[in-house]
Coordinates of C-alpha atoms and ligand atoms in Angstrom, one line a residue:
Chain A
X101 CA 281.1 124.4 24.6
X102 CA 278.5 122.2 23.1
X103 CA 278.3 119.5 26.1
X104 CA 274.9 117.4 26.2
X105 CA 272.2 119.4 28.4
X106 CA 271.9 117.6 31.2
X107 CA 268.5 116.9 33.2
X108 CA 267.4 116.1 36.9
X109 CA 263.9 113.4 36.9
X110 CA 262.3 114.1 40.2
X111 CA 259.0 111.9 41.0
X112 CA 257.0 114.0 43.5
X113 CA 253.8 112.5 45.2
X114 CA 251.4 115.2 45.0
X115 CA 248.3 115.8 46.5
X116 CA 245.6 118.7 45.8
X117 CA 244.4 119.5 48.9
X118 CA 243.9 117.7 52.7
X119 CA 241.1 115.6 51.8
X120 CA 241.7 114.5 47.8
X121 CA 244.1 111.1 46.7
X122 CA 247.3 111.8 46.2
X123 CA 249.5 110.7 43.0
X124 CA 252.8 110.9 41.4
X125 CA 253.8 113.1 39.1
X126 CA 257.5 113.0 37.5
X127 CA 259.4 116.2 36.1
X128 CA 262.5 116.7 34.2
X129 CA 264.4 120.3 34.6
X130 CA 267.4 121.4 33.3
X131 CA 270.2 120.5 35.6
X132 CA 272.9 123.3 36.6
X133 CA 275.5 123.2 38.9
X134 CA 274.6 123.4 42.9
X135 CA 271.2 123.2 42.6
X136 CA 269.4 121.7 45.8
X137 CA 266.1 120.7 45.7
X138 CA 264.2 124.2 46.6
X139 CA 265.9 125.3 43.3
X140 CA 264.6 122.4 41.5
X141 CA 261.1 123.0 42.8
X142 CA 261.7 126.4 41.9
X143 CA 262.3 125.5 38.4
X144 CA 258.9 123.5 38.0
X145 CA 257.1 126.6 39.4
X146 CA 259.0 128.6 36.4
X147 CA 257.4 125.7 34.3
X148 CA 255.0 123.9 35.4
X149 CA 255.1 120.9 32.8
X150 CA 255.7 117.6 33.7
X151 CA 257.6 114.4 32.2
X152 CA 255.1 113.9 29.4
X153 CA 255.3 118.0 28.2
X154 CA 252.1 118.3 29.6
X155 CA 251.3 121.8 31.6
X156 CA 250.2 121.2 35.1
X157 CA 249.9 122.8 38.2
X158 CA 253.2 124.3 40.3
X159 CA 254.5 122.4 43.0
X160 CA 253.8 123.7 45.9
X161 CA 256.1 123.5 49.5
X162 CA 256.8 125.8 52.4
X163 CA 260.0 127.3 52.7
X164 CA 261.6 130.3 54.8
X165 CA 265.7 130.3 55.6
X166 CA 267.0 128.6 52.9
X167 CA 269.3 128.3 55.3
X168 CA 268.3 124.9 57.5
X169 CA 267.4 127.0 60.7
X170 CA 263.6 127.5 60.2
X171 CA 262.6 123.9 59.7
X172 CA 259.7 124.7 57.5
X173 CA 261.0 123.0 54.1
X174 CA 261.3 119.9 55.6
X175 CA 260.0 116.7 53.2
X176 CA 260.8 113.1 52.4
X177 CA 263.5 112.9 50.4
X178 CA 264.5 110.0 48.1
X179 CA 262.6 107.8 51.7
X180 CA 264.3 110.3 54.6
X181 CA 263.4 113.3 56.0
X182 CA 264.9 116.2 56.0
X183 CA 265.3 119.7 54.9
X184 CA 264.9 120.5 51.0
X185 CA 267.1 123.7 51.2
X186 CA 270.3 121.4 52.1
X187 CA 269.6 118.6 50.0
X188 CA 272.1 118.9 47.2
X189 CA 271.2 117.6 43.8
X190 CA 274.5 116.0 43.2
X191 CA 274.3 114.3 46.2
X192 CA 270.9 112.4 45.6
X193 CA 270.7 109.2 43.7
X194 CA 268.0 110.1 40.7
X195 CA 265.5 109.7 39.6
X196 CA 264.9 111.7 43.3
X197 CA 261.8 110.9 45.0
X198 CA 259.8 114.0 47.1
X199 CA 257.0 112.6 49.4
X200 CA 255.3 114.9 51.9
X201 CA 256.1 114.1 55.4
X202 CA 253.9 111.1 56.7
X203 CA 253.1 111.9 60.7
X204 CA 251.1 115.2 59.9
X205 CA 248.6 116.9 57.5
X206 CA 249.3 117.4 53.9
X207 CA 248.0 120.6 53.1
X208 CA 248.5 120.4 49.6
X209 CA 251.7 118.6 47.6
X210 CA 255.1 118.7 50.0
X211 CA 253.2 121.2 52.3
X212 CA 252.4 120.0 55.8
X213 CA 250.4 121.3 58.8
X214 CA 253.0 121.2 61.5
X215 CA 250.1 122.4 64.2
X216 CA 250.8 119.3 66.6
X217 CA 254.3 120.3 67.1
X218 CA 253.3 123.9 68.0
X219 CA 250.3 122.8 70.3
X220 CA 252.9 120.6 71.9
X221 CA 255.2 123.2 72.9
X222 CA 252.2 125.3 74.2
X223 CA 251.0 122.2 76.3
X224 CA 254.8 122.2 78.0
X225 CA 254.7 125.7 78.1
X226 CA 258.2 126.1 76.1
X227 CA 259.1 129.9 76.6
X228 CA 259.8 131.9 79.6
X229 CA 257.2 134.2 80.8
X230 CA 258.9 137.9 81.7
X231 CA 256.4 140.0 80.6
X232 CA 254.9 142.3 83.1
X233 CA 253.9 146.0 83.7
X234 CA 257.2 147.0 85.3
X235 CA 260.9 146.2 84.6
X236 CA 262.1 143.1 86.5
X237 CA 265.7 143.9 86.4
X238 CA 268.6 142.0 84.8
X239 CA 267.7 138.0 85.4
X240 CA 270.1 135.7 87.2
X241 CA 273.8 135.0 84.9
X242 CA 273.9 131.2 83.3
X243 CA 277.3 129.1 83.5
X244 CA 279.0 129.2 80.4
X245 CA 279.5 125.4 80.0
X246 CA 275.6 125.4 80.8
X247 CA 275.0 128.0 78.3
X248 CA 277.0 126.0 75.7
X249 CA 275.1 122.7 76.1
X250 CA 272.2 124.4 76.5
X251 CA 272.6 126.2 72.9
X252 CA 272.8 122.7 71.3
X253 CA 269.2 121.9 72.7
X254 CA 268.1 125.4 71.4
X255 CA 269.2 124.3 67.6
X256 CA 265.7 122.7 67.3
X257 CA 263.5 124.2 64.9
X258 CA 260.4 122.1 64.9
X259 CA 261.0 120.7 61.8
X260 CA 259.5 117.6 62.4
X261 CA 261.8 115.1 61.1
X262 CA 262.0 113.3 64.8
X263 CA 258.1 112.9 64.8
X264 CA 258.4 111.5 60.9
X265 CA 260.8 109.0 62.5
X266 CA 259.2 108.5 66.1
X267 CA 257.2 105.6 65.6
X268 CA 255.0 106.5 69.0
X269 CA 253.8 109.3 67.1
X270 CA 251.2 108.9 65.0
X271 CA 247.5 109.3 64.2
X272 CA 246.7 106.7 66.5
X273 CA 248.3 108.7 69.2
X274 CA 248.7 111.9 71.2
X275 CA 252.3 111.9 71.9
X276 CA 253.6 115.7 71.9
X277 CA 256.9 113.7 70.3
X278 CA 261.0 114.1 71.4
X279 CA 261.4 117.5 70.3
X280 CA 259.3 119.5 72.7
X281 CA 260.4 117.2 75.3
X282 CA 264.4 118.8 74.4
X283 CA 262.4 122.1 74.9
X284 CA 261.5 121.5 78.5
X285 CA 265.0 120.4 79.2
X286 CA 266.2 123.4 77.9
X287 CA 264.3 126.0 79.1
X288 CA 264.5 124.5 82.4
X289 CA 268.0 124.6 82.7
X290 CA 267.8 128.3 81.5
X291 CA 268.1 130.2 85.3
X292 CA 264.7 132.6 84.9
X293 CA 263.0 129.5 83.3
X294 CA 263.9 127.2 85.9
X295 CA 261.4 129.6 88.6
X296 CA 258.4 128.0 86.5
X297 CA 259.6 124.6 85.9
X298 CA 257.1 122.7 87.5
X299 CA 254.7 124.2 85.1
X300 CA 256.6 122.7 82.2
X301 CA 256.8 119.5 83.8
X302 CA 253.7 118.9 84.9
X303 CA 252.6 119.2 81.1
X304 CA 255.2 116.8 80.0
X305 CA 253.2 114.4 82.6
X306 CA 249.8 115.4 80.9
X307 CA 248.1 112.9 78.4
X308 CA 250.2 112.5 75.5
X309 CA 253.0 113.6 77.2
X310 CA 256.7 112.1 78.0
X311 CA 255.4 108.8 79.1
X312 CA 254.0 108.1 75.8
X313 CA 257.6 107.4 74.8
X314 CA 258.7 103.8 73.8
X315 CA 262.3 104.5 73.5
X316 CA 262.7 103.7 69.6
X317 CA 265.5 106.1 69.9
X318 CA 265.0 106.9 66.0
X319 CA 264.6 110.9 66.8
X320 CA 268.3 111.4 67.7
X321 CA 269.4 109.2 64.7
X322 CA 267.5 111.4 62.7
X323 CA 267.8 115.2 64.3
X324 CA 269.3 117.4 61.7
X325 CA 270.9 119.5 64.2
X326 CA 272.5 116.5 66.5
X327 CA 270.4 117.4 69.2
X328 CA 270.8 114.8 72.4
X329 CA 267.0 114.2 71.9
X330 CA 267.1 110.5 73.8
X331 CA 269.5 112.3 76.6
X332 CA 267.0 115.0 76.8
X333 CA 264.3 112.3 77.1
X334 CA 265.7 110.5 79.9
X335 CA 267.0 113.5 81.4
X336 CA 263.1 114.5 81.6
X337 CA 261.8 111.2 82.5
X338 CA 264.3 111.8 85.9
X339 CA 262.6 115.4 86.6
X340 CA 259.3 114.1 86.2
X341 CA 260.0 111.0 88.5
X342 CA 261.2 113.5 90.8
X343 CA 259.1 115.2 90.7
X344 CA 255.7 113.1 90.7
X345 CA 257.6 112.0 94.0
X346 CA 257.6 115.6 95.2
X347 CA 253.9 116.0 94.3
X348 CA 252.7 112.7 96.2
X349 CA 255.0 113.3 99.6
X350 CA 255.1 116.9 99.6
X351 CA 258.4 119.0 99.1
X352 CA 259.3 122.8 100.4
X353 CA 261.3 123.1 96.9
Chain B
X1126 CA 247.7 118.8 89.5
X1127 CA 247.1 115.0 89.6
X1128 CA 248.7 113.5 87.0
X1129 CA 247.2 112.2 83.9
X1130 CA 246.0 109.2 83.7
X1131 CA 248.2 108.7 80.6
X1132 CA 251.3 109.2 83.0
X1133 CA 249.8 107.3 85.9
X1134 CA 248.8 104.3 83.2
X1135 CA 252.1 104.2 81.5
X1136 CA 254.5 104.4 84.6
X1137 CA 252.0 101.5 86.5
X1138 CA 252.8 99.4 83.6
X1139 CA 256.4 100.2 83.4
X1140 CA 256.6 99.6 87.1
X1141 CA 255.0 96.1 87.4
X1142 CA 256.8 95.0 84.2
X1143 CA 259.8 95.0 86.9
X1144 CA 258.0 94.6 89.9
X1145 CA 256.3 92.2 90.1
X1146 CA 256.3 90.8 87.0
X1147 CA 259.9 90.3 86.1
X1148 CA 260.7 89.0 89.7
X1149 CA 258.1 86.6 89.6
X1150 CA 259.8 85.5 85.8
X1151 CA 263.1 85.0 87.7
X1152 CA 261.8 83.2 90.5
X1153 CA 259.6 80.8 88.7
X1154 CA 262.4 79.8 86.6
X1155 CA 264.5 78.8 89.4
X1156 CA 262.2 76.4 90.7
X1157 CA 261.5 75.1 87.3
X1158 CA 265.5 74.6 87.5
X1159 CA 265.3 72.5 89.6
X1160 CA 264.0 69.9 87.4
X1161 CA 268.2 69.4 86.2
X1162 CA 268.8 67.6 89.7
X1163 CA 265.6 65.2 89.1
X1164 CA 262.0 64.8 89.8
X1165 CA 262.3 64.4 93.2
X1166 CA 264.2 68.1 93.5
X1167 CA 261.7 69.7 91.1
X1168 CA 258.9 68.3 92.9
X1169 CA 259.8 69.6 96.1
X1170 CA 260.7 72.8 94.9
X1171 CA 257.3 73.1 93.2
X1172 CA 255.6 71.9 96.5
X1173 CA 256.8 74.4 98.3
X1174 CA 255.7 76.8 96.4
X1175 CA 252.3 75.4 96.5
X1176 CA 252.3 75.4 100.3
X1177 CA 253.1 78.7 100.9
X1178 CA 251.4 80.6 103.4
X1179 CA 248.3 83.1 101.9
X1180 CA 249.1 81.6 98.5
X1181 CA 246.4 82.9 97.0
X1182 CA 246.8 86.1 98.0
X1183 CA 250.2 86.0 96.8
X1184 CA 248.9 84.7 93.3
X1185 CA 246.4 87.3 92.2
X1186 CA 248.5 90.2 93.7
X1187 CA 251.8 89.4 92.5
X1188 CA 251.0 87.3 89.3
X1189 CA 247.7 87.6 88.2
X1190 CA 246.9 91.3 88.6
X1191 CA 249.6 93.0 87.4
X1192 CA 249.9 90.5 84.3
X1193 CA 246.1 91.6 83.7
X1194 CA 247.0 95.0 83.7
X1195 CA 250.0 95.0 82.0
X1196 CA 248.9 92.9 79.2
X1197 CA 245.9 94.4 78.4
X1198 CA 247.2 97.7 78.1
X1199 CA 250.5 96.4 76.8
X1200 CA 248.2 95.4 73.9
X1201 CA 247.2 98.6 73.2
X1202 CA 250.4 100.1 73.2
X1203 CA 251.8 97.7 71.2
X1204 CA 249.0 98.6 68.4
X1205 CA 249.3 102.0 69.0
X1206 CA 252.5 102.3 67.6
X1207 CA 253.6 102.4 63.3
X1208 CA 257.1 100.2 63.3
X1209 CA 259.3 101.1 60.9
X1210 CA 262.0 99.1 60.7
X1211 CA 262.2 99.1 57.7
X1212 CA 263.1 102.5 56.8
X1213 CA 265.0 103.3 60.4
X1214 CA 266.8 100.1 60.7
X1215 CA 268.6 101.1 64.0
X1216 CA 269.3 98.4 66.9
X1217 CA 267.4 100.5 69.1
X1218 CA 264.0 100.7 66.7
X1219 CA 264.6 96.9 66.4
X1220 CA 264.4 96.3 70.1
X1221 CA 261.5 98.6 70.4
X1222 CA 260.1 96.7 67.6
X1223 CA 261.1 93.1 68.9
X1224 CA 259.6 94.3 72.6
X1225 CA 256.3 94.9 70.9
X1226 CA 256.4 91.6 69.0
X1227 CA 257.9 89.8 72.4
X1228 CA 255.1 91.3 73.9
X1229 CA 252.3 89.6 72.2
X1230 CA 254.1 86.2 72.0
X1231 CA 254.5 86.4 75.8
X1232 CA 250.3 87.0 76.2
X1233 CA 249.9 83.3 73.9
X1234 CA 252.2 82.0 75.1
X1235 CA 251.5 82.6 79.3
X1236 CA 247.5 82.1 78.7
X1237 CA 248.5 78.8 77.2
X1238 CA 250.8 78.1 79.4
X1239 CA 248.2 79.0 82.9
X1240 CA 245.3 77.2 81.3
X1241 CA 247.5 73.9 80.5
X1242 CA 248.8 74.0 84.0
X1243 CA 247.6 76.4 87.2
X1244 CA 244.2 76.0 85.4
X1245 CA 244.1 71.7 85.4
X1246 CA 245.5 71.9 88.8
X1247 CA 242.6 73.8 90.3
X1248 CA 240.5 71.6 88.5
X1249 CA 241.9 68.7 90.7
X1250 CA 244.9 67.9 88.1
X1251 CA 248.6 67.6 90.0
X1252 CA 251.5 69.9 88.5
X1253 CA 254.5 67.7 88.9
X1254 CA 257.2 66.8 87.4
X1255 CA 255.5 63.9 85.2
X1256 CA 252.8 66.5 84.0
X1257 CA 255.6 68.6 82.2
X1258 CA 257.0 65.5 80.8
X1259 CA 253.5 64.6 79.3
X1260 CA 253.5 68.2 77.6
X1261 CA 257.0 67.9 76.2
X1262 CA 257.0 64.9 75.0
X1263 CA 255.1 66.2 72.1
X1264 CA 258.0 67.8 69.8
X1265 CA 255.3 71.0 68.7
X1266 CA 254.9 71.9 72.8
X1267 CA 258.7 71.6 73.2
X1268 CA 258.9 74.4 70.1
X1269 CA 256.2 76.2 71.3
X1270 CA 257.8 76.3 75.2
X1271 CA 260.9 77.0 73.5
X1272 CA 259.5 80.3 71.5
X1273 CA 257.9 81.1 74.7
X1274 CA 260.5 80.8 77.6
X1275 CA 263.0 82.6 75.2
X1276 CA 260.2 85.2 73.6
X1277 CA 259.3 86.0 77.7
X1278 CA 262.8 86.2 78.9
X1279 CA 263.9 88.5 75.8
X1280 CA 260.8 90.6 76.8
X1281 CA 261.8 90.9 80.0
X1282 CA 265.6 91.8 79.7
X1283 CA 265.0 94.2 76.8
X1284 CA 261.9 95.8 79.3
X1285 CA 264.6 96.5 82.2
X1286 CA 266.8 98.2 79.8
X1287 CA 263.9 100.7 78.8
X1288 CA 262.6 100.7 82.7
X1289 CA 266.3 102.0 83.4
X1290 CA 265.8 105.0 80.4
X1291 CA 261.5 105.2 81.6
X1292 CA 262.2 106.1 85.2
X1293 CA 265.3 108.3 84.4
X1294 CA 268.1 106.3 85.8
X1295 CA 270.1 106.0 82.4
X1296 CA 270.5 109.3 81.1
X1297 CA 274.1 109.4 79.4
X1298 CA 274.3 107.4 75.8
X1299 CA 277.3 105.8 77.6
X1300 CA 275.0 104.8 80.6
X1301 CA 272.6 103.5 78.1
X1302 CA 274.9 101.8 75.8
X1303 CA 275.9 99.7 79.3
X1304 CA 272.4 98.8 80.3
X1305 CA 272.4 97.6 76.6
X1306 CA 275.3 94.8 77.1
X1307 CA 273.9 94.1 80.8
X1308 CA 270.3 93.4 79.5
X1309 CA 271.6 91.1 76.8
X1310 CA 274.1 89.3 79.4
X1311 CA 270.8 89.0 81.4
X1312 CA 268.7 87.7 78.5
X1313 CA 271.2 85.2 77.8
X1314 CA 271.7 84.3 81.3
X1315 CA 268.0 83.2 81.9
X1316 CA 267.6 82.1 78.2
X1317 CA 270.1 79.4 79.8
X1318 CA 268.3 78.8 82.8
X1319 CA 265.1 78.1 80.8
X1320 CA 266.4 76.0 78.7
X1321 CA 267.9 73.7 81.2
X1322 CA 265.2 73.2 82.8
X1323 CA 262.8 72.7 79.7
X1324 CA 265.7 70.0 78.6
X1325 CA 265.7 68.4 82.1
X1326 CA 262.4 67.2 81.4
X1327 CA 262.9 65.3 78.2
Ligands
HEM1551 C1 255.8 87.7 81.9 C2 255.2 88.8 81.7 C3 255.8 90.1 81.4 C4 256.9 90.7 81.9 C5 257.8 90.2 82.9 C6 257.0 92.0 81.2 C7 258.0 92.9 81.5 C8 258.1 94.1 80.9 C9 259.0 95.2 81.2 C10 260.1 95.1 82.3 C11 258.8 96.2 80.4 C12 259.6 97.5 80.3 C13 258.8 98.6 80.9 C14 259.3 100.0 80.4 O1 259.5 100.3 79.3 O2 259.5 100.9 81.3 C15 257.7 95.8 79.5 C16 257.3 96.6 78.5 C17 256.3 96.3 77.6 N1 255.5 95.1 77.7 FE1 255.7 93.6 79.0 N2 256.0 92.1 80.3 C18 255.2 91.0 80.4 C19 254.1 90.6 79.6 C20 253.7 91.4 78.6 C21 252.5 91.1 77.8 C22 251.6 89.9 77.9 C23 252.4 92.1 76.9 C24 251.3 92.2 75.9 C25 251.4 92.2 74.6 C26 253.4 93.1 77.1 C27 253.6 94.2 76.4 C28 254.6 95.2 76.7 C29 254.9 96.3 75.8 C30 254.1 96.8 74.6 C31 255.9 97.0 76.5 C32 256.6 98.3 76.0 C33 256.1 99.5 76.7 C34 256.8 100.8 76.2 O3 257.9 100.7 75.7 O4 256.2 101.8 76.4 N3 254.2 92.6 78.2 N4 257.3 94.6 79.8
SF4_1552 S1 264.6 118.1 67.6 FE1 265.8 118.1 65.7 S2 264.5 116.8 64.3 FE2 263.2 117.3 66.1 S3 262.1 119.2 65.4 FE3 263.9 119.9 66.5 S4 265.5 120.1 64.9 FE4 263.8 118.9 64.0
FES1553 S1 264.0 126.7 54.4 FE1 264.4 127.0 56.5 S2 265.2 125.0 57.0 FE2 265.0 124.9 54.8

């Protein structure tokens, strides 16, 4: 068939590396059918020459799943973010516009350092400590209706798009942001994790914890996954009132 | 563990958004309601306030205070935070966004507001009814109230819906999406109640 090669114009906002300006740079690739924009960025790293046919350097963005469960390929597309493995060309409005997300580090081009998330969950202690030098035994059984709301909350893959949103989280601010919030709620509801959930809630009360939250509600509008981030948020705030109560009075429980 | 001091900070000013602050709000524009049966209802009303017992006590511990506080560090979370409305143009981020804004307008508004009246009067002045028909005869105070009463009573309503969320007693959307009609109902409510009374003296 001799149909007219068709071409994708993506305008990518690049930088070199954390501390150096950052600029635009536009490409045109060959378009084929399905492509999302991981395959396009794959394309420029094929052929690293921009708009004007001049060579340049590749592209460069973090990836993992290709699958949207690993969270690390999220990026600002066309002004929202989200992941770049499920963004499908034919569903973006060209010329399509990549921008690094804007609430953390850019390492270098779309690649950002996600750190803050991670030392967030740390701070809240989001896992559920069952190491030891002997065997414990089988844990305590979870309700299936808990278990199946619980499995929305444990969707979240730290992607970051809720922070990008969050307008309480910022450089200005220390705010751990909605999504390891969600973790508490989840691993507290989880039977073995619920013996050390005091710990987890005491670091949602630390500084730039839970009540750093201004109740934009952008993070559920945004979540990827439809995870009850505001719910979860709320939900929390009534634990930690609880338990800040406990704490002050004294409790047996 | 004691708690932060980010937790203790943020739930203080939370707290006396409500109490006091938003009790105070409600019962200062009742008296100033009375001004639609007449001067000689507002007056007494306003007397009586004047004469109650251990009113200054009552004043900096229930008014002054607590506005201090949460002011000043309503201020700095107010600047602490990067709006973007633009790009997530949701009700909520518009409320959170309009709080912030309501915020500030409140603190002109209210030091204004103390130094033109609670101020003159400890400097021998008399609040009465006449004084606030000396201020609002000039049509830029009667804006300026206007902005004001409804900038402090939007604050307010809008507050108790995220006080309800902040202390955990909304949890469900549903729950919240209620609070969200009640608050309104309430901001209109006292929006009316201000405005009355600002009218009645004009
Ligand atoms: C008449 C005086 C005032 C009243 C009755 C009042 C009431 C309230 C209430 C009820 C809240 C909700 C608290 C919560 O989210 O849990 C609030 C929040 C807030 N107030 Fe005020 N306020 C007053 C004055 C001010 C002033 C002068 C400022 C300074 C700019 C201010 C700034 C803020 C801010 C930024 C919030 C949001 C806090 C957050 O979402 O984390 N307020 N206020
Ligand atoms: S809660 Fe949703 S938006 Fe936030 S990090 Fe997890 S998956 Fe991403
Ligand atoms: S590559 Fe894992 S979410 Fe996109």
């Amino acid at each position: 068939m001799m149909s007219e090669k068709k071409t994708v114009t993506l305008k990518i906002k690049r930088q070199d590396g954390p501390d150096s300006a950052s600029y635009e740079e536009t490409f045109t690739i060959p378009y084929r059918q399905n492509m999302n924009v991981i395959s396009a960025l794959m394309e420029i790293r094929r052929n690293p020459v921009n708009a004007n046919g001049e060579k340049t350097t590749p592209v460069i963005w973090e990836m993992g799943c290709l699958e949207e469960v690993c969270g690390a390929c999220s990026m600002v597309i066309n002004g929202k973010p989200r992941q770049s493995c499920t963004a499908l060309l034919d569903q973006l409005e060209q010329p399509i516009r990549l921008a690094p997300m804007t609430t953390f580090p850019v390492v270098r081009d779309l690649a950002v350092d996600r750190s803050r998330m991670f030392d967030a969950l740390k701070k809240v202690k989001a896992w559920i400590p069952i190491d030891g030098t002997y065997d414990l035994g089988p844990g305590p059984r979870m309700p299936e209706n808990k278990r199946q709301w619980a499995y929305e909350l444990s969707k979240c893959m730290t992607c970051g798009v809720c922070l990008e949103a969050c307008p309480n989280v910022n450089s200005r601010s220390e705010f751990i942001g909605p999504a390891a919030v969600s973790q508490v709620r989840l691993f507290n509801a989880h039977p073995t994790g619920a013996m050390n959930k005091e710990e987890r809630l005491e670091g949602l009360m630390g500084d730039g914890g839970l009540a750093n939250c201004g109740n934009s509600q952008n993070c559920v509008q945004s979540c990827p996954k439809g995870i009850p981030l505001t719910t979860s948020i709320a939900a929390m705030n009534r634990a930690t009132s609880l338990q800040t109560f406990k704490n002050f009075f004294g409790s047996d429980h | 563990m004691a708690a932060s001091r980010d937790f203790v900070s943020r739930k203080l000013h939370s707290l006396l958004g409500v109490i006091p602050l938003g009790l105070f709000v409600i019962q200062h524009l009742t008296v100033n309601y009375f001004a639609t049966r007449g001067p000689e209802a507002f007056n007494d009303a306003a007397h009586f306030m004047e004469s109650l017992p251990y009113r200054y006590v009552l004043e900096i511990f229930v008014i002054f205070l607590p506005l201090l506080f949460h002011a000043i560090y309503g201020v700095y979370i107010a600047f602490q935070s990067k709006n973007n409305v633009s790009r997530y143009g949701y009700l909520r981020n518009w409320m959170f966004y309009l709080q912030r804004i309501s915020g500030v307008v409140v603190l002109i508004f209210v030091t204004w507001h103390v130094w033109q009246t609670r101020l003159q009067a400890a400097m021998g002045a008399e609040v009465n009814y006449q004084m606030m028909v000396d201020i609002l005869s000039n049509p830029a105070m009667m804006i300026f109230y206007i902005i004001g009463v409804l900038g402090t009573v939007f604050h307010f309503a809008n507050g108790l819906w995220s006080f309800f969320v902040s202390w955990g007693f909304t949890v469900t959307p549903k729950s919240q999406r209620v609070m969200t009609y009640v608050t309104m109902i309430i901001f209109v409510a006292l929006s009316v109640v201000g405005m009355r009374a600002l009218f009645a003296f004009v």
